[in-house]
GROMACS .gro file of C-alpha atoms in nm:
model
  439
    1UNK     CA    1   6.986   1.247  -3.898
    2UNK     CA    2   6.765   0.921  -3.804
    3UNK     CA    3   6.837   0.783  -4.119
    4UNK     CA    4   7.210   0.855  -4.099
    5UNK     CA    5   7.219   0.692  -3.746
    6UNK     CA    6   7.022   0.385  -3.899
    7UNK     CA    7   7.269   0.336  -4.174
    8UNK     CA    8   7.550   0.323  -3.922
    9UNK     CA    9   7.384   0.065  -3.750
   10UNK     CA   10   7.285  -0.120  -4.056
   11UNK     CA   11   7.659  -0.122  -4.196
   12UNK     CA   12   7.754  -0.241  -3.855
   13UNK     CA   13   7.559  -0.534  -3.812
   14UNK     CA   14   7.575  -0.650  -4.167
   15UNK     CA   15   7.962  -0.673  -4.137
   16UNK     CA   16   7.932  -0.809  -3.797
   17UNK     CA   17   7.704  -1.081  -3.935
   18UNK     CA   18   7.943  -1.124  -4.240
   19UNK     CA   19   8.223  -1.214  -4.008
   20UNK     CA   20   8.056  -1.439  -3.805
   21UNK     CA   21   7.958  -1.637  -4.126
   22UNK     CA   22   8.230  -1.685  -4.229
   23UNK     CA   23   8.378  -1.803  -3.907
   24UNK     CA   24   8.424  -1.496  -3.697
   25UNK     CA   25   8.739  -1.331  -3.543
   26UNK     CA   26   9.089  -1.514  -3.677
   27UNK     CA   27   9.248  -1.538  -3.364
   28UNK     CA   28   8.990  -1.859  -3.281
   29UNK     CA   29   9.210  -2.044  -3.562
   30UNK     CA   30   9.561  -1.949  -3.368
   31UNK     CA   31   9.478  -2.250  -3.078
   32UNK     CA   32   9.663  -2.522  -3.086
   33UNK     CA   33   9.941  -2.342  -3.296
   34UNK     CA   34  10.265  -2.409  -3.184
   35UNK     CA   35  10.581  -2.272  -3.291
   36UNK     CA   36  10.866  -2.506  -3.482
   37UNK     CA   37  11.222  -2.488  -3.375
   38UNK     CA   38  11.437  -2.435  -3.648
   39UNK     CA   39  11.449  -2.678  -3.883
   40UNK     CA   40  11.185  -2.945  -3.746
   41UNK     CA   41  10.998  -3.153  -3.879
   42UNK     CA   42  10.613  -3.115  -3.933
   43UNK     CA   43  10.426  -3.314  -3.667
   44UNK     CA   44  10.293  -3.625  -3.860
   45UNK     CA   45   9.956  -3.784  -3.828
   46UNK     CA   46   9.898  -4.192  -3.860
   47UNK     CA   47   9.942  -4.287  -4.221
   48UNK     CA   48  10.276  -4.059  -4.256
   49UNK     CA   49  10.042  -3.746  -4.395
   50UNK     CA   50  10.142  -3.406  -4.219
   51UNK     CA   51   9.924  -3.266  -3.922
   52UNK     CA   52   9.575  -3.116  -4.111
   53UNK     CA   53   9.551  -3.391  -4.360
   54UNK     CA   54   9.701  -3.284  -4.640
   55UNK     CA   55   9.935  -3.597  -4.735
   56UNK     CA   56  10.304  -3.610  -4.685
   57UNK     CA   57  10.514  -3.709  -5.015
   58UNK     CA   58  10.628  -4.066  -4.961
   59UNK     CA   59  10.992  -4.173  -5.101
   60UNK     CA   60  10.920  -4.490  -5.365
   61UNK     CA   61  11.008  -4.868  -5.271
   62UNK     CA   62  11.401  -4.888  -5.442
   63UNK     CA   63  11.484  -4.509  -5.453
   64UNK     CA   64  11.858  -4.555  -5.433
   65UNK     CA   65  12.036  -4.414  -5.100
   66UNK     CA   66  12.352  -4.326  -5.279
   67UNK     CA   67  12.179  -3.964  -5.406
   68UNK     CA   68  12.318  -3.655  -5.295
   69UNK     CA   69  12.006  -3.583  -4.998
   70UNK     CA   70  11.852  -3.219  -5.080
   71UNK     CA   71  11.913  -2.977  -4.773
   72UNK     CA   72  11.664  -2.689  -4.698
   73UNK     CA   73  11.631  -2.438  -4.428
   74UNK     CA   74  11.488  -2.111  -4.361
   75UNK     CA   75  11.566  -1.827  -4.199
   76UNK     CA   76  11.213  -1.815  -3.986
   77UNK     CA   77  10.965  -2.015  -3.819
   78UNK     CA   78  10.668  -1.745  -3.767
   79UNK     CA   79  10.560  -1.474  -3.954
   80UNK     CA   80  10.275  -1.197  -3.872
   81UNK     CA   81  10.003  -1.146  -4.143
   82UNK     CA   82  10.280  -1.269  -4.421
   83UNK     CA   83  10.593  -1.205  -4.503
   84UNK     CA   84  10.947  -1.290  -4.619
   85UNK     CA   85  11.123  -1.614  -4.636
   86UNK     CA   86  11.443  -1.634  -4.678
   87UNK     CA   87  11.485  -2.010  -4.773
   88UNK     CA   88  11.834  -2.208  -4.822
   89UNK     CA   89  11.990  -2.545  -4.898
   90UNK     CA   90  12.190  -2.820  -5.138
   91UNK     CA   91  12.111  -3.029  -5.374
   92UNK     CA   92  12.315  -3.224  -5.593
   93UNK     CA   93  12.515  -3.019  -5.855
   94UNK     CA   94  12.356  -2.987  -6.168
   95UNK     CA   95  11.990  -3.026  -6.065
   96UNK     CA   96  11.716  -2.697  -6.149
   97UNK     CA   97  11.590  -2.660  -5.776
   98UNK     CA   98  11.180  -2.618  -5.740
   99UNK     CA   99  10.972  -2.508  -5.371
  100UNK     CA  100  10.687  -2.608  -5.310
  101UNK     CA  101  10.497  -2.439  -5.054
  102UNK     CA  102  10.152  -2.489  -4.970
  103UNK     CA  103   9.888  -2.396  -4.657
  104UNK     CA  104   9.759  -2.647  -4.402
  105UNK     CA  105   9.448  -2.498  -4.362
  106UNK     CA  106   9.203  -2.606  -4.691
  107UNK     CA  107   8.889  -2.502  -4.841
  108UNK     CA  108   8.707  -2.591  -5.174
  109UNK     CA  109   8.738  -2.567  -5.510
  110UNK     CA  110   8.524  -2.644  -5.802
  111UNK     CA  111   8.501  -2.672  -6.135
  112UNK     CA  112   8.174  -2.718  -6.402
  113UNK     CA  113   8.330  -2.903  -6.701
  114UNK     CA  114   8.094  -2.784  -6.988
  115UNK     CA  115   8.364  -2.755  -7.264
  116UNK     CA  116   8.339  -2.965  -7.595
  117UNK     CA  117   8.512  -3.311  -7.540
  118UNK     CA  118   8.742  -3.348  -7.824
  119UNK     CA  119   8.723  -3.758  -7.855
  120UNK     CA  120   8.358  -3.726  -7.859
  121UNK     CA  121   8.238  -3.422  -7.946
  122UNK     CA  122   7.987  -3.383  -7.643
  123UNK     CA  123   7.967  -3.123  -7.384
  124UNK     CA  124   8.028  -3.374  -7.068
  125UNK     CA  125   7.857  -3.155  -6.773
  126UNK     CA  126   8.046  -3.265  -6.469
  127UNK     CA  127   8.127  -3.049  -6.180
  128UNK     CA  128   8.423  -3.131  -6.055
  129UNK     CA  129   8.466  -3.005  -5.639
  130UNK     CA  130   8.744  -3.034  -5.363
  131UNK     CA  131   8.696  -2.973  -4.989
  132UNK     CA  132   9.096  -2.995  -4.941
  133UNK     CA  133   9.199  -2.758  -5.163
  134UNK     CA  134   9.551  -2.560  -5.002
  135UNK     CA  135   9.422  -2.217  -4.890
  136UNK     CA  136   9.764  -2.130  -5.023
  137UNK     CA  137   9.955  -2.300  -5.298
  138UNK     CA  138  10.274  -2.188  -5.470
  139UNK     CA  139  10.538  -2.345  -5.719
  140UNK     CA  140  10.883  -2.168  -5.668
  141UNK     CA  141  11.086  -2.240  -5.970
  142UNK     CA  142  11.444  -2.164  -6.083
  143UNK     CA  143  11.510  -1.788  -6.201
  144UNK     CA  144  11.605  -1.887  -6.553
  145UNK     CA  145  11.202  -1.962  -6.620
  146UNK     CA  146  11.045  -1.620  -6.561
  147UNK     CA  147  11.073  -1.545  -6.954
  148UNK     CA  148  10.853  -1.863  -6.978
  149UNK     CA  149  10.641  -1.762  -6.714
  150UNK     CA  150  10.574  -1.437  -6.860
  151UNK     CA  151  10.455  -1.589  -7.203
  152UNK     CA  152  10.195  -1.827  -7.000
  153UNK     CA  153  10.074  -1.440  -6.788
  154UNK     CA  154  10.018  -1.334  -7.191
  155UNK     CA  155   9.748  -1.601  -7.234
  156UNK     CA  156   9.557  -1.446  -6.952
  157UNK     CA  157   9.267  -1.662  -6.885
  158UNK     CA  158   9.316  -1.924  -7.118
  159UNK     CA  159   9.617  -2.034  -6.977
  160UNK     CA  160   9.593  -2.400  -6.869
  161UNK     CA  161   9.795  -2.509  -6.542
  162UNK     CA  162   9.917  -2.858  -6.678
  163UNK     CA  163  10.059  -2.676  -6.981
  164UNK     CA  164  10.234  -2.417  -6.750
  165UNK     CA  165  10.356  -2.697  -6.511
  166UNK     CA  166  10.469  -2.908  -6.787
  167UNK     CA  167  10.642  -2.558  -6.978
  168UNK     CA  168  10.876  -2.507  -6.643
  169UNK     CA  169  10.948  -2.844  -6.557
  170UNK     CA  170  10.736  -2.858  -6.224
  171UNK     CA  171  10.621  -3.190  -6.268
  172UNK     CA  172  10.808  -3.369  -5.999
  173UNK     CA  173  10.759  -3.063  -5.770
  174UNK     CA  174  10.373  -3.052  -5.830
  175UNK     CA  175  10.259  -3.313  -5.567
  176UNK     CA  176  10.072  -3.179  -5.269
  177UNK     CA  177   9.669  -3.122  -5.484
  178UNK     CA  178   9.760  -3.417  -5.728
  179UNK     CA  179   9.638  -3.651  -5.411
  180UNK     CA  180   9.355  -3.427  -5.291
  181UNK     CA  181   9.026  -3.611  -5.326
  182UNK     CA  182   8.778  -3.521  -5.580
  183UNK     CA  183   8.455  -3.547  -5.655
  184UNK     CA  184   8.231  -3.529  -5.942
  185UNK     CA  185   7.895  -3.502  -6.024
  186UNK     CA  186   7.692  -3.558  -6.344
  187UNK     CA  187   7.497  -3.244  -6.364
  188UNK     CA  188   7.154  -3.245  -6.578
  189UNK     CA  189   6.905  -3.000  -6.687
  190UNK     CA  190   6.645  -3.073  -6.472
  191UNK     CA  191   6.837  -3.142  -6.171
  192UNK     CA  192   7.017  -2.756  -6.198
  193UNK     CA  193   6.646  -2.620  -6.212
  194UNK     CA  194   6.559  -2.834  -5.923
  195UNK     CA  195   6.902  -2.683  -5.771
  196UNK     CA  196   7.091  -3.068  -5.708
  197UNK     CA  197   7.489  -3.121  -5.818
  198UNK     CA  198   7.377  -3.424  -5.999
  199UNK     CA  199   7.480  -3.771  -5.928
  200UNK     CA  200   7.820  -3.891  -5.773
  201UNK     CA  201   8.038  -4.048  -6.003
  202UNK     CA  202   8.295  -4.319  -5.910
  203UNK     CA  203   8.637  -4.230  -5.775
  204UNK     CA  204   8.902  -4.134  -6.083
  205UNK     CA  205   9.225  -4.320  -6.127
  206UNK     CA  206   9.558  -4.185  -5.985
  207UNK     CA  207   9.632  -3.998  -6.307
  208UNK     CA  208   9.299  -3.891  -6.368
  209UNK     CA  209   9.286  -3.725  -6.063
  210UNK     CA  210   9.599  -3.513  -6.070
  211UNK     CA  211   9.514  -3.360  -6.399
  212UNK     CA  212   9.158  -3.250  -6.302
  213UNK     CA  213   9.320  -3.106  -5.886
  214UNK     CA  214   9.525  -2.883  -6.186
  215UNK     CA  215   9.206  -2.771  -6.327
  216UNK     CA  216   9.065  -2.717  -5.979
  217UNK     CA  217   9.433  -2.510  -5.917
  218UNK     CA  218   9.354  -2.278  -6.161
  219UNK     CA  219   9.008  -2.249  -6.068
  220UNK     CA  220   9.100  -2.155  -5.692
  221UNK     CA  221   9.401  -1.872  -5.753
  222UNK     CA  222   9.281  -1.803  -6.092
  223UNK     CA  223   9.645  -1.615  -6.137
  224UNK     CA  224   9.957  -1.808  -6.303
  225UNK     CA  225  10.178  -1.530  -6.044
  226UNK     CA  226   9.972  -1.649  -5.786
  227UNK     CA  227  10.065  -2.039  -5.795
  228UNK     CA  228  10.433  -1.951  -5.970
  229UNK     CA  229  10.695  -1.786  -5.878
  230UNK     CA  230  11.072  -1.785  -6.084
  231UNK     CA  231  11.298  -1.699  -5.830
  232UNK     CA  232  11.507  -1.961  -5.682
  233UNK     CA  233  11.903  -1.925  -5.753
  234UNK     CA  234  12.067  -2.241  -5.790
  235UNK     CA  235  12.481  -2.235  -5.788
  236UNK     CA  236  12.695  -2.478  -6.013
  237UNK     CA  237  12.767  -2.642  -5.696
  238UNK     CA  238  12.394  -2.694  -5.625
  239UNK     CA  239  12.363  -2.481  -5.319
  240UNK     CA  240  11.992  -2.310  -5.344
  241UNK     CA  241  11.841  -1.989  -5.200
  242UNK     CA  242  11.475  -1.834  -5.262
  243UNK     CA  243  11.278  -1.545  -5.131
  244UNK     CA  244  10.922  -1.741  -5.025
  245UNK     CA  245  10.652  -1.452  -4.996
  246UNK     CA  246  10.355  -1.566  -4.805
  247UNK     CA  247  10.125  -1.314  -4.892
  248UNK     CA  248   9.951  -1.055  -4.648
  249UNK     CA  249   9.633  -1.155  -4.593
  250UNK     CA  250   9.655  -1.522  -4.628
  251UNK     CA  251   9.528  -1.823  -4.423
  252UNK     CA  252   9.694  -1.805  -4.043
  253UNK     CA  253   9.836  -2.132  -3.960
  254UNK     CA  254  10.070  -2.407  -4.034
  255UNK     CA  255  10.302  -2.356  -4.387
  256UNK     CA  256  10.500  -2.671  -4.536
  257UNK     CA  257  10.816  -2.608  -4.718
  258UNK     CA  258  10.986  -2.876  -4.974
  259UNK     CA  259  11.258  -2.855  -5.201
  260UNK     CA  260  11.232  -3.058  -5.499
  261UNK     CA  261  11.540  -3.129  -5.726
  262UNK     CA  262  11.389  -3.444  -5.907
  263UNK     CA  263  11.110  -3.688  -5.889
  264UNK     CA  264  11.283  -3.903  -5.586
  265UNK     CA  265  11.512  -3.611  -5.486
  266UNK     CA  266  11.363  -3.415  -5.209
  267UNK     CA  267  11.417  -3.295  -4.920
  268UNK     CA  268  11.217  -3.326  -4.573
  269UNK     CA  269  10.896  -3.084  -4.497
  270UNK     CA  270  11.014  -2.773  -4.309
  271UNK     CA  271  10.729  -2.570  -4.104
  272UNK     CA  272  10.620  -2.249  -4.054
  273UNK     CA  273  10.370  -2.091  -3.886
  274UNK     CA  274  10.154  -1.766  -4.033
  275UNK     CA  275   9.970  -1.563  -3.699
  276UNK     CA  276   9.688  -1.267  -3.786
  277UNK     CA  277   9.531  -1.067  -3.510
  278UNK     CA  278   9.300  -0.802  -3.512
  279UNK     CA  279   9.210  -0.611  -3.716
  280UNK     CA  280   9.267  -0.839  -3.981
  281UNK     CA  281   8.958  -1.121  -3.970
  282UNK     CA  282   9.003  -1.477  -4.148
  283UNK     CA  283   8.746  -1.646  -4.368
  284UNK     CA  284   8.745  -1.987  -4.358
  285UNK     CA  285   8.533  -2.107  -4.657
  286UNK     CA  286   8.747  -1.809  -4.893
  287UNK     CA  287   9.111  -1.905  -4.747
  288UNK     CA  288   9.185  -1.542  -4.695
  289UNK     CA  289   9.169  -1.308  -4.419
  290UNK     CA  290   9.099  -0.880  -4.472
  291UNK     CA  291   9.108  -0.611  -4.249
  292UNK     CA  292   8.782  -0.506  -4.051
  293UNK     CA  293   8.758  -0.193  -4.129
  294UNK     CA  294   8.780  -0.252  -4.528
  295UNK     CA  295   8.414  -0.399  -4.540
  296UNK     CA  296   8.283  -0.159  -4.266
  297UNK     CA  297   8.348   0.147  -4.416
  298UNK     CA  298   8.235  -0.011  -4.750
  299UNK     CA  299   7.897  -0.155  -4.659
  300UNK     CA  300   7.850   0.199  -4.426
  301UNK     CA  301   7.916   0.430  -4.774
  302UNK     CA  302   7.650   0.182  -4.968
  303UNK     CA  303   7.398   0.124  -4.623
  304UNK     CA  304   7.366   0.498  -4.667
  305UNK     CA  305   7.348   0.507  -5.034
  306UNK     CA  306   7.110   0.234  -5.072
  307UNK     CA  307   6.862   0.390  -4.845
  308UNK     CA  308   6.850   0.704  -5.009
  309UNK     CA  309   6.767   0.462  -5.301
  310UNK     CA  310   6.547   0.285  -5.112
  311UNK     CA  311   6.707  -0.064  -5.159
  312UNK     CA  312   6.834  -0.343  -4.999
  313UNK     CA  313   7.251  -0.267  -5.181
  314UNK     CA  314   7.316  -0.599  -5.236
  315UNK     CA  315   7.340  -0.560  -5.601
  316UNK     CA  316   7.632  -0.268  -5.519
  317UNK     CA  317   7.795  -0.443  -5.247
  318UNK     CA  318   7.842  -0.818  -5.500
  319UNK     CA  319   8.066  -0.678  -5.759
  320UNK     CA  320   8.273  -0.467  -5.516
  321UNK     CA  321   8.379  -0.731  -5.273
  322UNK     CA  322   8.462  -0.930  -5.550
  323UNK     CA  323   8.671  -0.696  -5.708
  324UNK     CA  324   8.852  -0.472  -5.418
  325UNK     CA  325   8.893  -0.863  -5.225
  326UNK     CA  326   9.054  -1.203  -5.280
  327UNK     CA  327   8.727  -1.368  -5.260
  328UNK     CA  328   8.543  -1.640  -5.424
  329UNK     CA  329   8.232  -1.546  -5.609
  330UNK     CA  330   8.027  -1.814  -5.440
  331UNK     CA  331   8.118  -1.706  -5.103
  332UNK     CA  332   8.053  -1.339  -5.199
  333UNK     CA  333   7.693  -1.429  -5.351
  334UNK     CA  334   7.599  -1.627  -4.992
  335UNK     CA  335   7.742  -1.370  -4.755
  336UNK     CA  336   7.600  -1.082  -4.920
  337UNK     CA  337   7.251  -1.261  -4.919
  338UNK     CA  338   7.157  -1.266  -4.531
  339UNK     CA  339   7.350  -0.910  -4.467
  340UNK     CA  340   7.074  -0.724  -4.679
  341UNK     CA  341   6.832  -0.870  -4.483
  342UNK     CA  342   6.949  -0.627  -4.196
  343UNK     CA  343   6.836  -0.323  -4.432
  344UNK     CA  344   6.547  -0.513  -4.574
  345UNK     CA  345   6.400  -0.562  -4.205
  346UNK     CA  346   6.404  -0.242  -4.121
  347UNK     CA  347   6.244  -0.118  -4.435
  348UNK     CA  348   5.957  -0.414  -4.366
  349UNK     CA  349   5.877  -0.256  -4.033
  350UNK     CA  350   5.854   0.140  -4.199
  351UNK     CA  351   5.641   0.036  -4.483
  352UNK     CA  352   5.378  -0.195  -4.251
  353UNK     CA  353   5.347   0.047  -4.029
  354UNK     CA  354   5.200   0.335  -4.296
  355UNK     CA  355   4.957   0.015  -4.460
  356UNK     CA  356   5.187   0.018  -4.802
  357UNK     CA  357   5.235  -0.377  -4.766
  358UNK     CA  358   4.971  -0.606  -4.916
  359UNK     CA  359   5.051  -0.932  -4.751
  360UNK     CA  360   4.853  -1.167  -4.984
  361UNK     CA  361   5.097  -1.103  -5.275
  362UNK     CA  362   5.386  -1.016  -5.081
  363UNK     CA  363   5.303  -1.440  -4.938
  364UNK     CA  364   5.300  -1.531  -5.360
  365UNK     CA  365   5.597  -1.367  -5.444
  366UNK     CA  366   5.781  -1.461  -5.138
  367UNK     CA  367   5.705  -1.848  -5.212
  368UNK     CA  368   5.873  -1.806  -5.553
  369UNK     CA  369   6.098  -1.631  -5.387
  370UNK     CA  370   6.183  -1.937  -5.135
  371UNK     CA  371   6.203  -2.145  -5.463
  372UNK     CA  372   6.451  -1.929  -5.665
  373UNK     CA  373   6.678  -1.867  -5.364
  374UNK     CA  374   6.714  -2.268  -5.352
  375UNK     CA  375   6.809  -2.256  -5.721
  376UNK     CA  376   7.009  -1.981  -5.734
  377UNK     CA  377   7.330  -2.096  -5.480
  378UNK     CA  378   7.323  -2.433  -5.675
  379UNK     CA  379   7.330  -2.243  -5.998
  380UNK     CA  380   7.689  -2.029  -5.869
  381UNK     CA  381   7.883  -2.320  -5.809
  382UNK     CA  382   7.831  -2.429  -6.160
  383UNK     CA  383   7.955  -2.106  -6.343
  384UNK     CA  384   8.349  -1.961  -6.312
  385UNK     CA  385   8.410  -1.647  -6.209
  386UNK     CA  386   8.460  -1.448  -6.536
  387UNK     CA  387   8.063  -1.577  -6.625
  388UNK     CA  388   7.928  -1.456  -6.278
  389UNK     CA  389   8.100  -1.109  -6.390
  390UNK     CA  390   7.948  -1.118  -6.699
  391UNK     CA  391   7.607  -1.181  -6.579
  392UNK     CA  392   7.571  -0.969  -6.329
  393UNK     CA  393   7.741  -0.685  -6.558
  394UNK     CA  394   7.495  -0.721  -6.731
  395UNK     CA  395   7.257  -0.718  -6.497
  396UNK     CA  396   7.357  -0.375  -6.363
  397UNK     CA  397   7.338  -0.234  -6.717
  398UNK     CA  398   6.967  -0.346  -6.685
  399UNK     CA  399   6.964  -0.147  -6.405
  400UNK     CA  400   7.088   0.137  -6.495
  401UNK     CA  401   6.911   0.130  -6.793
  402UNK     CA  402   6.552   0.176  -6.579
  403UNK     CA  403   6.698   0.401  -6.357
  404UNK     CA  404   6.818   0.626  -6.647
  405UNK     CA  405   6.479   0.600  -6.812
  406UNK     CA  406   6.285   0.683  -6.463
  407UNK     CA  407   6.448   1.014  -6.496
  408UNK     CA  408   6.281   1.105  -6.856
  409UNK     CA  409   6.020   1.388  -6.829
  410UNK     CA  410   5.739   1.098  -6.913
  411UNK     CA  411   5.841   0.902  -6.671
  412UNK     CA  412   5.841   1.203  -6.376
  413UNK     CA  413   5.508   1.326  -6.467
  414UNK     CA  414   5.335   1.022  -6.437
  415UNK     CA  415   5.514   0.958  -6.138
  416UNK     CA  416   5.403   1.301  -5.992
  417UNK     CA  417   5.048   1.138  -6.033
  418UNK     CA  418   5.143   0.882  -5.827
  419UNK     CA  419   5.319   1.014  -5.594
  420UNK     CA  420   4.967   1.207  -5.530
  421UNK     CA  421   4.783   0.854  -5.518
  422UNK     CA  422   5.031   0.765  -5.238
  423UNK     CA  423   5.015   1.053  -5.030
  424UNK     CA  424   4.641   1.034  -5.018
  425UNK     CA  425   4.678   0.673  -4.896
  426UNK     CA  426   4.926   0.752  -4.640
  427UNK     CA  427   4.697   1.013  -4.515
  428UNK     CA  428   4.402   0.799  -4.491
  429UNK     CA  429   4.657   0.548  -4.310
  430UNK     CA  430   4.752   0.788  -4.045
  431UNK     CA  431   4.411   0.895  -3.946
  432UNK     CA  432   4.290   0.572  -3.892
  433UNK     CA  433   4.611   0.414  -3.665
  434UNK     CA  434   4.514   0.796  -3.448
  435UNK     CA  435   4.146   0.709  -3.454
  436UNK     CA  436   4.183   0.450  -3.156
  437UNK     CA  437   4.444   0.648  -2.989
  438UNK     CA  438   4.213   0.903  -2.922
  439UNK     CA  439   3.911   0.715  -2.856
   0.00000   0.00000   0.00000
């Protein structure tokens, strides 16, 4: 019962201590959020980029004011943990009809470009990273395209995001990442071991640095479905309507709307605001929010199981949040890291109180310890998801492996031996901590 009790309060204050890494209870990112009247404007910051710094879309010098202006409206201005759009407008007649829709709040995105440069023939090793990614970002293109959409779903991960922007004719309507800065690092050898990015390379060029924010796209929703979406309906007399789904469990805040008809056809940035209260918590540094109790009961059912195993469950708890949650491998791999030390602390103060700790080589192994855990977080940001996977599948095979053989008849009769070695120690233990106690 003392053990159940400790594994509540373990799973408890690991996802306590989860949250308030990564940047506690939602509602704290709700200030300052006002609601739009219908059809406003997004408040604009000097320089003519929307509120939260992702930049506005300027109209080019000599776009010619005898275009048919693109309309666009929507049906609401808040929504509650996601929801439904229901978005409307002109354009002129003729035109296909693109939305883009993208989050203000941002987080970041990287890339490690190890792939064989075809001009050269070199593997170039630069890692490629954003801080503004959109926590959100979605292309909504005209119904027609969802055959062509569903061929690029077909190439599953080797589906490229310029290809797929280029294949439904979202070129004018991609915009919003293609001015997000970027930077890039050289990465080398030595400096991975030593756990550094590398060194900073020079700014790219204009062009440069809207086909790498593509890469970077991909990289961040991973998904073609997640950054397309064929359903707009355009009408021969170029009248528009689209269902826009932000998605339950996305960023809270501020959501710009544009309709896109051709490069210098658009229409003005329509707001929206996305609210989450408890119990649904948002991440900052993964762009997504999750209910409480999802993580709770999860880290409770593998506190408990990970005691009986007498280990730390980190290496249960990894792959599952990465799997069962819209989270980033990196951030997974970091917050998972200080919340075992809640069940490793406890099982610290059990085994130095019956002697079993030998501090001189626990103070070794904990130095390379300190060295590795520098390494390591370095290391995650320069391999994509599908390689952390396979990795640590792999790793867990290990695992399982040892645990499988541990259960041999060998293996338990040399273990009864000693288990008899250890019981004689603890014994000797005990009788010396009650030596002084009854002195």
């Amino acid at each position: 019962m003392k053990r159940y009790w400790i594994s509540v309060l373990v799973a408890v204050s690991a996802t306590l201590f989860m949250f308030y890494q990564n940047n506690g209870i939602a509602q704290q990112a709700q200030v300052n959020l006002s609601q739009a009247a219908p059809g406003a404007r997004p408040e604009v910051a000097p320089g003519g980029a929307p509120a939260g710094g992702l930049p506005e879309a300027k109209p080019e010098a000599g776009t010619a004011k005898a275009v048919e202006p693109v309309t666009i409206q929507t049906d609401m201005t808040a929504l509650n943990n996601g929801g439904v759009l229901s978005v409307t407008g002109s354009a002129p007649a003729g035109k296909p009809v693109y939305l883009e829709v993208w989050a203000e709040d941002a987080v970041r995105a990287s890339r490690f470009d190890a792939s064989v440069d075809k001009d050269t023939g070199k593997r170039p090793y630069i890692l490629y990273m954003t801080e503004a990614m959109p926590a959100y970002y979605r292309i909504y293109t005209p119904g027609e395209l969802k055959g062509t959409l569903e061929n690029i779903k077909k190439l599953k991960g080797d589906w490229s995001a310029s290809q797929a922007i280029k294949d439904l004719g979202a070129e004018a309507a991609y915009s919003v990442p293609a001015r997000i800065k970027i930077d890039r690092y050289q990465a080398t050898l030595l400096g991975s071991v030593v756990g550094s990015r590398g060194d900073l390379l020079p700014a790219m060029e204009e062009k440069e640095n809207r086909r790498r924010s593509m890469q970077l796209v991909k990289a961040r929703f991973r998904d073609p479905a997640k950054v397309f979406m064929p359903n707009v309906e355009v009408k021969p007399d170029g009248t528009f309507s689209a269902k826009v789904n932000i998605d339950g469990g996305s960023a809270p805040g501020k959501y710009f709307i544009r309709a896109v008809a051709d490069k210098d056809v658009k229409s003005r940035t329509i707001t929206v605001e996305n609210n989450i209260s408890f119990p649904n918590i948002y991440f900052s540094n993964a762009g997504t929010s999750i209910n409480f109790f999802g993580p709770f009961l999860l880290t409770l059912a593998i506190a408990i199981f990970g005691v009986l195993m007498g280990a730390g469950g980190g290496f249960i708890l990894n792959p599952l949040l990465v799997s069962l949650w819209p989270l980033p491998h990196t951030v997974v791999a970091g917050t998972v890291m200080p919340t075992v030390a809640f069940s490793q602390a406890s099982g610290i103060v059990n085994y130095s109180k019956i002697k079993f700790i030998n501090w001189k080589l626990g103070t070794t192994i904990g130095l390379s310890m300190v060295l590795g855990a520098f390494i390591g977080p370095k290391l995650t940001e320069l391999v994509s998801l599908s390689q952390y996977k396979f990795i640590f599948g792999w790793i867990l095979i290990v695992l399982a492996g040892l645990m499988f053989w541990q259960t041999m008849p060998a293996y338990l009769a040399k273990n009864k031996k000693e288990q008899a070695i250890l019981k004689e120690f603890k014994k000797k233990a005990e009788e010396k901590t009650l030596r002084p106690a009854v002195a």
